[in-house]
PDB file of C-alpha atoms in Angstrom:
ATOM      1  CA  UNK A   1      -4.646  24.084 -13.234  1.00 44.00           C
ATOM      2  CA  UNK A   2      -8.080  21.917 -12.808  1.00 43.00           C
ATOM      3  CA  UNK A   3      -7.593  19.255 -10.711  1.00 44.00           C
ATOM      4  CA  UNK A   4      -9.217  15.615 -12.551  1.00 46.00           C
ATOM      5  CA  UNK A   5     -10.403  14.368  -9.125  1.00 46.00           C
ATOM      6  CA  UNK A   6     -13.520  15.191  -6.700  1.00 38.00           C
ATOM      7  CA  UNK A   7     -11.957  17.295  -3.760  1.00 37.00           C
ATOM      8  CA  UNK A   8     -12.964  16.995   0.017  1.00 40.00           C
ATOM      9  CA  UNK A   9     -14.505  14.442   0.753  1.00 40.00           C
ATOM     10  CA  UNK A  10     -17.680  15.866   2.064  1.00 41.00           C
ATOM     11  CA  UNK A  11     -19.511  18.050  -0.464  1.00 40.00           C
ATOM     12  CA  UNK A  12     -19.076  16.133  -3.334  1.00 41.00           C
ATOM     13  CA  UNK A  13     -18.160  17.678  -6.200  1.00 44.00           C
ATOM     14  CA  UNK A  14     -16.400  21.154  -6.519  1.00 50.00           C
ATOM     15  CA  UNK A  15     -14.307  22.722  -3.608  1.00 52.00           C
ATOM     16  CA  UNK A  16     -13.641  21.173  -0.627  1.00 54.00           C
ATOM     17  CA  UNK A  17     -15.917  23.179   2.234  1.00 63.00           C
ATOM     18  CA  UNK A  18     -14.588  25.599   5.201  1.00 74.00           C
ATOM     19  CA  UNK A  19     -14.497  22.357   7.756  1.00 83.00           C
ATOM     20  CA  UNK A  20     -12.266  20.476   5.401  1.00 93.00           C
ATOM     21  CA  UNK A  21      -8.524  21.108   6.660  1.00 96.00           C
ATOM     22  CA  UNK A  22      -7.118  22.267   2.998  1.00 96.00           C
ATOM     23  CA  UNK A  23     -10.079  25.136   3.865  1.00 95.00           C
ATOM     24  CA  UNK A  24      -8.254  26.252   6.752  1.00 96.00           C
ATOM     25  CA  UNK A  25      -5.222  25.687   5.390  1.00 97.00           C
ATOM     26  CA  UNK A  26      -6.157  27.946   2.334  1.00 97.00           C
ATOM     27  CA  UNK A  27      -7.516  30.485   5.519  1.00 96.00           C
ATOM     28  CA  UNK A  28      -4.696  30.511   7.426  1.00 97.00           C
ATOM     29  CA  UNK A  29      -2.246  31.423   4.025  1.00 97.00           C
ATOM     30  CA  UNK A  30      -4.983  34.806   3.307  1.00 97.00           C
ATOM     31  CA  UNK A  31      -4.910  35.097   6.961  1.00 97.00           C
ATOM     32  CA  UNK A  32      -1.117  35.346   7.950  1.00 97.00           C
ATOM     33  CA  UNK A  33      -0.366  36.797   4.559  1.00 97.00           C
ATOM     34  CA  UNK A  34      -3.007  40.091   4.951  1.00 97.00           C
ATOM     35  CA  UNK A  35      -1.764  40.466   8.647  1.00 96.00           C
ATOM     36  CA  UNK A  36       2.066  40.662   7.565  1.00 97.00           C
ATOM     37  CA  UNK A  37       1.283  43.483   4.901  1.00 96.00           C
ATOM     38  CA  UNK A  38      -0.707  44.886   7.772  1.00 96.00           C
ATOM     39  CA  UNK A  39       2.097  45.445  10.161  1.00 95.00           C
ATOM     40  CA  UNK A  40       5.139  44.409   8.221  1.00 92.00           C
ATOM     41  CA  UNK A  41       6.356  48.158   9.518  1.00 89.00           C
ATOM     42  CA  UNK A  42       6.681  46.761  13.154  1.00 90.00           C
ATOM     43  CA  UNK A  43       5.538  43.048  14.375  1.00 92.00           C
ATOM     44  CA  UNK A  44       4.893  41.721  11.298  1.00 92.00           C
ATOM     45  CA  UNK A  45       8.563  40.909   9.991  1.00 93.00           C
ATOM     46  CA  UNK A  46       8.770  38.715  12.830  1.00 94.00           C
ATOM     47  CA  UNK A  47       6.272  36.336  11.119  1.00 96.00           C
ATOM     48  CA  UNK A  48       9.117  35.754   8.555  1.00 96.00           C
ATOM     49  CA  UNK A  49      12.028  32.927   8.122  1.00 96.00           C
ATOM     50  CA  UNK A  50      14.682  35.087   9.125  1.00 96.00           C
ATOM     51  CA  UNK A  51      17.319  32.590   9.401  1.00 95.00           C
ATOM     52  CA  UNK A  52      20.195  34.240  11.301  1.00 91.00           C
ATOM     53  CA  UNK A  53      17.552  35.355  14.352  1.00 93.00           C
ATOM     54  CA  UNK A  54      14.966  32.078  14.724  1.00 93.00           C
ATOM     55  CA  UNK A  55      17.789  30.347  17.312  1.00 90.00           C
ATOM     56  CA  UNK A  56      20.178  33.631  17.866  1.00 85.00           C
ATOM     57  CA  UNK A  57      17.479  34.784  19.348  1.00 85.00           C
ATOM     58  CA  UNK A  58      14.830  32.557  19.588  1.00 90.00           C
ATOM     59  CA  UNK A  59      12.447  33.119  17.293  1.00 94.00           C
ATOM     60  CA  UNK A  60      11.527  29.486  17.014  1.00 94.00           C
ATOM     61  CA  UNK A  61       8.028  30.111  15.734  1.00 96.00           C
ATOM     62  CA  UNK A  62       9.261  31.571  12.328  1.00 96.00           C
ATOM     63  CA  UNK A  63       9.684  28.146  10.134  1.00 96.00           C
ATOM     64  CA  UNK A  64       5.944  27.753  10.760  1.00 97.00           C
ATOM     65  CA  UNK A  65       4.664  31.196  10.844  1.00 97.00           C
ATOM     66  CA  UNK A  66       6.365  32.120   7.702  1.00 97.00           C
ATOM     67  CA  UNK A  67       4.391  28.691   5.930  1.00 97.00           C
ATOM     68  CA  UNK A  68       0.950  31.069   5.877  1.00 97.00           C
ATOM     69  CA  UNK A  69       3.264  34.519   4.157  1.00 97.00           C
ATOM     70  CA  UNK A  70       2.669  35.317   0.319  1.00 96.00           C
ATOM     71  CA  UNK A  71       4.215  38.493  -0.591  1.00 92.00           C
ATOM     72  CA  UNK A  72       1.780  39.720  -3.272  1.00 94.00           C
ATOM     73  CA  UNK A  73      -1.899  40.177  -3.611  1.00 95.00           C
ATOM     74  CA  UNK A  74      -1.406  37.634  -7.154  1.00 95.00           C
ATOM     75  CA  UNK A  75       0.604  34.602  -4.814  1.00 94.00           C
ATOM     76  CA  UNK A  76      -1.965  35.096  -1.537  1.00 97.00           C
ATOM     77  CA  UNK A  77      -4.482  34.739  -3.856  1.00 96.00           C
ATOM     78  CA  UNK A  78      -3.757  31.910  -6.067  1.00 95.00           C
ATOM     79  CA  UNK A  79      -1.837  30.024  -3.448  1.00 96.00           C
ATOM     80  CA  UNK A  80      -5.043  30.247  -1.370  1.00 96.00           C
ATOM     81  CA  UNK A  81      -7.021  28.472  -4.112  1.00 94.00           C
ATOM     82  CA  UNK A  82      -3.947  26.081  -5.235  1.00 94.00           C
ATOM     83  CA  UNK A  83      -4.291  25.096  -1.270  1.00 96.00           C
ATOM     84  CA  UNK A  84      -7.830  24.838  -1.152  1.00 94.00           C
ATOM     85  CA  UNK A  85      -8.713  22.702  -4.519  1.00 92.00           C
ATOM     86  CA  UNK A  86      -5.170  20.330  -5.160  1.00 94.00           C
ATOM     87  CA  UNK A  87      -5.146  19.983  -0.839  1.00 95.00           C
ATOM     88  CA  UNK A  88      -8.575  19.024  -0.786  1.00 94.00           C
ATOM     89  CA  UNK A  89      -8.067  16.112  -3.527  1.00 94.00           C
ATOM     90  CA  UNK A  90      -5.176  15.158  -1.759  1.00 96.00           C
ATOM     91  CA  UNK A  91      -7.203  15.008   2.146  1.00 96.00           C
ATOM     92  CA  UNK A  92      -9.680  13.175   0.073  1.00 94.00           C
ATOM     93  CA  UNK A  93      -7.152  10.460  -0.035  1.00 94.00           C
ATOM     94  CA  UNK A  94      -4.411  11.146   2.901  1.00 95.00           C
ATOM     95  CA  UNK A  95      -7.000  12.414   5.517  1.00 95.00           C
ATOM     96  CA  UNK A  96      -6.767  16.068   7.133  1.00 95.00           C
ATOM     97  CA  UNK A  97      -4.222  14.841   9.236  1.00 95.00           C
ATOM     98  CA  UNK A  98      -1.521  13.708   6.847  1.00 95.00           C
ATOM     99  CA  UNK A  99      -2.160  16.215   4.537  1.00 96.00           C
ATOM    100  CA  UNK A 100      -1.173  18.860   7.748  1.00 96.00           C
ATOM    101  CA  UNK A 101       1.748  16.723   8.182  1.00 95.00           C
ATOM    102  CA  UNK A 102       3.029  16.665   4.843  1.00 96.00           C
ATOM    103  CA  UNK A 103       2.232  20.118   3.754  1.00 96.00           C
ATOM    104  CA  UNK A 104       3.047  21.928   6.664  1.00 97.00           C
ATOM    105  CA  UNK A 105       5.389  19.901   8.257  1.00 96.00           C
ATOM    106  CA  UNK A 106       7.619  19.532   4.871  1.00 97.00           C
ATOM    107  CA  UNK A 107       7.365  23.176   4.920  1.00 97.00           C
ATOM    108  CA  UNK A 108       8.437  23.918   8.725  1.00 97.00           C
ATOM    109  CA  UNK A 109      11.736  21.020   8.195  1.00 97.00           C
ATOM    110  CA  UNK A 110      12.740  23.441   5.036  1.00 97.00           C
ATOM    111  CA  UNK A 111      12.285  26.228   6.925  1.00 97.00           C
ATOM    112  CA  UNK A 112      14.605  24.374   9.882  1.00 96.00           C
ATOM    113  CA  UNK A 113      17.342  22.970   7.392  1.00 97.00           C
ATOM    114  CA  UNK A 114      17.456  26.690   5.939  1.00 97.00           C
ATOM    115  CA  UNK A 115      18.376  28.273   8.997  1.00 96.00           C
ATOM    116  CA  UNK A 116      21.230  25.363  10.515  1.00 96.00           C
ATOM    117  CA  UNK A 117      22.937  26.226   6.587  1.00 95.00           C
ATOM    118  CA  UNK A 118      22.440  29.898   7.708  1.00 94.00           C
ATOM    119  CA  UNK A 119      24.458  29.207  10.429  1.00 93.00           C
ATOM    120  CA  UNK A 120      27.138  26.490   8.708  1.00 93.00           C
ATOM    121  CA  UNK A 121      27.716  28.525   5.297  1.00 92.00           C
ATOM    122  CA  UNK A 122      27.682  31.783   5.219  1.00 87.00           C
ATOM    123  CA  UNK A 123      25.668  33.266   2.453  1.00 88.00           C
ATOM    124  CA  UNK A 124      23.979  30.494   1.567  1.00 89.00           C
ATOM    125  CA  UNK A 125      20.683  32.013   2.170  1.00 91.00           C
ATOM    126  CA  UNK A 126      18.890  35.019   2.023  1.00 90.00           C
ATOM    127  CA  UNK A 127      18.143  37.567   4.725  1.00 91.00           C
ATOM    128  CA  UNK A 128      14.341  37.002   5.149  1.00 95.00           C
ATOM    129  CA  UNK A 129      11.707  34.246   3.892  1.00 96.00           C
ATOM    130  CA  UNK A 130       8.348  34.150   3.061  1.00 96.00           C
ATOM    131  CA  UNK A 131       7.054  30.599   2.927  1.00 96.00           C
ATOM    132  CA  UNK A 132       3.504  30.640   1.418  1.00 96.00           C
ATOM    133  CA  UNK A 133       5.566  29.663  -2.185  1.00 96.00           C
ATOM    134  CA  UNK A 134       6.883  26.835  -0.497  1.00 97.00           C
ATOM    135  CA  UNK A 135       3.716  25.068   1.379  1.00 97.00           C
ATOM    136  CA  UNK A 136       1.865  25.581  -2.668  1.00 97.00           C
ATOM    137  CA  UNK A 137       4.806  23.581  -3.823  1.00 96.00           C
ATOM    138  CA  UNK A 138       4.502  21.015  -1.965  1.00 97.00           C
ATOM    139  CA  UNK A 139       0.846  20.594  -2.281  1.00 97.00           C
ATOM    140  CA  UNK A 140       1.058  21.049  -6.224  1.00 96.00           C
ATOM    141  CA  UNK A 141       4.053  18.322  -6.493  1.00 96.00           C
ATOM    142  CA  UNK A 142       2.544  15.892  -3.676  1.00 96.00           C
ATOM    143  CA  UNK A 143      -0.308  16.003  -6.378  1.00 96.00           C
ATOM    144  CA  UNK A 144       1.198  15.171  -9.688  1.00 95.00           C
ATOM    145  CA  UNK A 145       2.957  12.441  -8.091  1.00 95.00           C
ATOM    146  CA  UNK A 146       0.045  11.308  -6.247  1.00 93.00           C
ATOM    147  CA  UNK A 147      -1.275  10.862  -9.959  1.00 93.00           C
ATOM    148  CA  UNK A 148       1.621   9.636 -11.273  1.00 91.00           C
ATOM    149  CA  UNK A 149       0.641   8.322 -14.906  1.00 91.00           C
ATOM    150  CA  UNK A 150      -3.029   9.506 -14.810  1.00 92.00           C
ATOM    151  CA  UNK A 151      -3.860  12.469 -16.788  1.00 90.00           C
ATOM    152  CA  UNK A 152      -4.669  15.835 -15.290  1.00 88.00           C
ATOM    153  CA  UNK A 153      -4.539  18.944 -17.023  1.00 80.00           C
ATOM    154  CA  UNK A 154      -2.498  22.766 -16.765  1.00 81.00           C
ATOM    155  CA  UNK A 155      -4.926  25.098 -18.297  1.00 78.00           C
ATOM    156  CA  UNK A 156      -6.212  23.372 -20.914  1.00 82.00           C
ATOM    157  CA  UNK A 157      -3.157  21.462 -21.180  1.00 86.00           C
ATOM    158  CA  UNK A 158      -3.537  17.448 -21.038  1.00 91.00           C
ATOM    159  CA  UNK A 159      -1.010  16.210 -18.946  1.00 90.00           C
ATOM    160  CA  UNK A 160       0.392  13.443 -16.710  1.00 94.00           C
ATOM    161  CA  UNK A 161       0.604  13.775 -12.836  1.00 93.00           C
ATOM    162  CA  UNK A 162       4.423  13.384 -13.215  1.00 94.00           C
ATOM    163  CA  UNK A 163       4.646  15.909 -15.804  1.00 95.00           C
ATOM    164  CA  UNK A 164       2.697  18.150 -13.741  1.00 94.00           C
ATOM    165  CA  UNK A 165       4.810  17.593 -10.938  1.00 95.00           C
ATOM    166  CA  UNK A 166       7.512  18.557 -13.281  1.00 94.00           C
ATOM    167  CA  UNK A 167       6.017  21.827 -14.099  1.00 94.00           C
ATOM    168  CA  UNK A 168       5.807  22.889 -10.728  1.00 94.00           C
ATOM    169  CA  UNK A 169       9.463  21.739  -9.850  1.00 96.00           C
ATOM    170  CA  UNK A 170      10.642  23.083 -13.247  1.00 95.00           C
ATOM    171  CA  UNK A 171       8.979  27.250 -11.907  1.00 95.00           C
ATOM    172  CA  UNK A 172      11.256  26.372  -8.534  1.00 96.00           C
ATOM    173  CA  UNK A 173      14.341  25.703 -10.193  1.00 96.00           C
ATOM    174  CA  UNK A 174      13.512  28.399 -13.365  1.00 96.00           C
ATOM    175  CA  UNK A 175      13.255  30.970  -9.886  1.00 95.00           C
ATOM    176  CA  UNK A 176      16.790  29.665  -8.644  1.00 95.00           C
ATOM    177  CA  UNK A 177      18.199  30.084 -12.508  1.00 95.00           C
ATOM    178  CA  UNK A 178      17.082  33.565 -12.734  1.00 93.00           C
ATOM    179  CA  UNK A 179      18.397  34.789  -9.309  1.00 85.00           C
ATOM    180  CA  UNK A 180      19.350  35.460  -6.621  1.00 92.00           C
ATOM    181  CA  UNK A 181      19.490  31.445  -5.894  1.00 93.00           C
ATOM    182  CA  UNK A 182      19.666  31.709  -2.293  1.00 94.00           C
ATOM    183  CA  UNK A 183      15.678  33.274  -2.565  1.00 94.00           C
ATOM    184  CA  UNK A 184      15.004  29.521  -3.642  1.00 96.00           C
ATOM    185  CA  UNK A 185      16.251  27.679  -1.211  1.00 97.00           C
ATOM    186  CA  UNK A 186      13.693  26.376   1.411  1.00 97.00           C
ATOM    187  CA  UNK A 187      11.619  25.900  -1.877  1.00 97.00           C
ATOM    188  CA  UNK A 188      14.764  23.556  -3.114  1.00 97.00           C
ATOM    189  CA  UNK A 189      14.590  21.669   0.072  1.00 97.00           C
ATOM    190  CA  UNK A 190      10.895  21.152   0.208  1.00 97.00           C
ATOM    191  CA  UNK A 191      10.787  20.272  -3.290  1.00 96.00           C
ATOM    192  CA  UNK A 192      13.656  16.658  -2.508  1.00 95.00           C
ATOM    193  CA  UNK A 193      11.261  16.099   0.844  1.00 96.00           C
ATOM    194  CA  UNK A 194       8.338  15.888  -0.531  1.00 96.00           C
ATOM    195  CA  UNK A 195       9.620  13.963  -3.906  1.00 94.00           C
ATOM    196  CA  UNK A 196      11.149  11.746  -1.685  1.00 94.00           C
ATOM    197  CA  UNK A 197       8.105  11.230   0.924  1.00 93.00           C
ATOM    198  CA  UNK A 198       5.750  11.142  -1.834  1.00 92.00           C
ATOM    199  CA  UNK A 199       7.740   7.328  -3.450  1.00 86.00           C
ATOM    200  CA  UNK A 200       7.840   6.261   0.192  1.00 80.00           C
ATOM    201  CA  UNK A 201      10.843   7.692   2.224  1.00 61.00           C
ATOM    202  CA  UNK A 202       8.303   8.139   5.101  1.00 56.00           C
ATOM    203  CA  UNK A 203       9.536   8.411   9.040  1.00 56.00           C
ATOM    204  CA  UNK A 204       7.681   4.843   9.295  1.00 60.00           C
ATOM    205  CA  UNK A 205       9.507   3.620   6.674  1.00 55.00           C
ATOM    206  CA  UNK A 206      12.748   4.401   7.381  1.00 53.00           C
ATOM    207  CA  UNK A 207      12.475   3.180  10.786  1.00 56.00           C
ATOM    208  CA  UNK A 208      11.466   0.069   9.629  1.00 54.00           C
ATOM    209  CA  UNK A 209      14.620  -0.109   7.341  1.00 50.00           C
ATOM    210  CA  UNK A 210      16.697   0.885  10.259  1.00 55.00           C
ATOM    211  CA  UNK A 211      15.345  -1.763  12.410  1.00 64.00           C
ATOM    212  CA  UNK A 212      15.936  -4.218   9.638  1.00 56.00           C
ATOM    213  CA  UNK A 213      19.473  -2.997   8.743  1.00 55.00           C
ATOM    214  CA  UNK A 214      19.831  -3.412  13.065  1.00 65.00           C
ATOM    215  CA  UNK A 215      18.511  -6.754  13.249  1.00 70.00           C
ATOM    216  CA  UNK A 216      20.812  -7.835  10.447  1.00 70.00           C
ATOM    217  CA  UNK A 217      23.971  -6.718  11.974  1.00 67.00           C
ATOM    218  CA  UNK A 218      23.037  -8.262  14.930  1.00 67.00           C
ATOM    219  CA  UNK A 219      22.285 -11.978  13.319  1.00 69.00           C
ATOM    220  CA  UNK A 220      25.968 -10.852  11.904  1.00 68.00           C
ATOM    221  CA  UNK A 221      27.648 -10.342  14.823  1.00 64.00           C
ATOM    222  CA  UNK A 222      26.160 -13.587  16.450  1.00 65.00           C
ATOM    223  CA  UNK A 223      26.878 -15.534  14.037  1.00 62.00           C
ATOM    224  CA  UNK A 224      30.960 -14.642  14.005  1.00 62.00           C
ATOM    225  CA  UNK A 225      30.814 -16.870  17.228  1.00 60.00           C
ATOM    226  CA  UNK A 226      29.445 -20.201  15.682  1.00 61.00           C
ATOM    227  CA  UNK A 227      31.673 -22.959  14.151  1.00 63.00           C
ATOM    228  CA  UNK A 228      30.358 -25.673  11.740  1.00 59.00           C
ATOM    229  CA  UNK A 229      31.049 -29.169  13.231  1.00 57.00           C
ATOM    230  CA  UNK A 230      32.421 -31.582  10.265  1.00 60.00           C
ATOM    231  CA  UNK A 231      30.595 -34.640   9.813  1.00 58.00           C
ATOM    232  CA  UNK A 232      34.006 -36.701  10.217  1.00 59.00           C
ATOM    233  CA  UNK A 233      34.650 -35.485  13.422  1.00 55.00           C
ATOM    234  CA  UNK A 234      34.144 -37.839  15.958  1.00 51.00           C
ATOM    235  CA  UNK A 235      31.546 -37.270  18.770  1.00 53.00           C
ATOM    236  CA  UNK A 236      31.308 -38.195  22.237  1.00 54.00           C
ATOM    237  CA  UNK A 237      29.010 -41.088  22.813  1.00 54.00           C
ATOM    238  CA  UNK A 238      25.659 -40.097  23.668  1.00 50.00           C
ATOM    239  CA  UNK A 239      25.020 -43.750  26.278  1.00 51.00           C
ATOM    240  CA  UNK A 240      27.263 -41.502  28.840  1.00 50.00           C
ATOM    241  CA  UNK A 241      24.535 -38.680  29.074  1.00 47.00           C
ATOM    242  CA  UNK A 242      21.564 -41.251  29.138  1.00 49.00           C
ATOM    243  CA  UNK A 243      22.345 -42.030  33.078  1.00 48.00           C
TER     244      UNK A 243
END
C-alpha cells in the first residue's frame, strides 16, 4: 500500500524522519514488540491486554503497553512501516499531537472497553491481547477516510480512500469470521471509534451537542412558565404608573 500524499512534513518527499512522531511511533511498535519476544518467559506477558488482571490486579498500564506488541517478525515489521509512512501523511495534516491522540488513544479506549466486557460477559474476550494489529488499523482506516473520494492505491491497485478504508476493515472482520471472534475484539472496537471520530464524533464535538441539547431543555423548561396575553384582554391603564 503506497500512500498518494507527501508524508511528514519536514523532509519532503519520502518517509517521514526519526523526529516526526509517526517515527517514534513506528519505534516504539519494533521496540515493545522485540522486548516482549525477549522476555515473554517472565516480565514480558505483563506488557499484554490481559483483560481479567489490568483492574483485578492493577495492571493499569496494559491497554497502552500492549498498543506497541506485534506477535510475529511479518506484523512488527510491516506494522512498523504501515505506522511510519500512512502516520506520517496523516501528522502532515493532524499534527504529531492528534495523530498520538487518535492512534494511540483509540487504541488504549479499545483496550479499556475490552476489559469492563471482560468483566460484564463472560467469555466475551480472549485471555491475552496483543495490540500492535489494532494501533495499524486505526492508522490505515483514519487514512482512507481521511481521503475519502481521492484515489490512492493497494499494491498496484487504484483505489478510493473509502474503499481502502474498506479493505482494512474488511481483514478485521474476515479475522473475526474465521475465528476465534473474541481474538478480534479490541480491533472491532477501534475499528467503530475511529470510523466514527474520523466523520466528526470528536470529544469537542459532542460536548458542543450536549451543551446545545442542555441549553435547549432549559429555554424548554422556562418557557412552560410563560402565558400569551390576548390582545382583547383589557389592560390596566398605564396614566396610574406615570406618577
Amino acid at each position: 500500500m503506497r500512500p498518494m500524499r507527501s508524508f511528514g512534513g519536514r523532509g519532503g518527499g519520502g518517509l517521514p524522519s526519526l523526529e516526526t512522531m509517526a517515527s517514534k511511533l513506528a519505534v516504539a511498535l519494533v521496540a515493545g514488540s522485540v522486548l516482549y519476544h525477549l522476555t515473554k518467559g517472565g516480565q514480558g506477558a505483563l506488557l499484554l491486554l490481559l483483560p481479567d488482571y489490568v483492574f483485578g490486579s492493577f495492571f493499569l498500564w496494559q491497554p497502552i503497553t500492549y498498543a506497541f506488541i506485534e506477535s510475529s517478525p511479518l506484523g512488527i515489521i510491516f506494522g512498523a512501516i504501515i505506522t511510519w509512512s500512512i502516520g506520517g501523511y496523516l501528522e502532515s495534516i493532524w499534527g504529531g499531537k492528534r495523530l498520538l491522540m487518535v492512534a494511540l488513544g483509540v487504541t488504549a479506549l479499545a483496550g479499556f472497553i475490552t476489559v469492563l466486557l471482560a468483566m460484564l460477559v463472560p467469555g466475551a474476550t480472549a485471555r491475552a491481547y496483543t495490540g500492535g494489529n489494532v494501533l495499524t488499523t486505526v492508522l490505515w482506516v483514519a487514512y482512507g477516510l481521511s481521503i475519502g473520494r481521492g484515489e490512492t492505491n493497494f499494491w498496484g491497485i487504484p483505489l478510493s480512500g473509502n474503499a481502502l478504508a474498506g479493505v482494512g476493515a474488511g481483514f478485521v472482520v474476515l479475522m473475526a469470521i474465521i475465528g476465534p471472534w473474541q481474538a478480534q475484539v479490541p480491533d472491532l472496537l477501534a475499528l467503530g471509534m475511529v470510523f466514527a471520530y474520523v466523520r466528526g464524533a470528536n470529544p469537542r464535538r459532542l460536548l458542543l451537542h450536549f451543551q446545545h441539547w442542555r441549553l435547549q431543555r432549559q429555554l424548554k423548561d422556562r418557557s412552560k412558565h410563560l402565558r400569551v396575553v390576548p390582545k382583547n384582554q383589557s389592560r390596566p391603564d398605564r396614566d396610574q404608573f406615570l406618577n
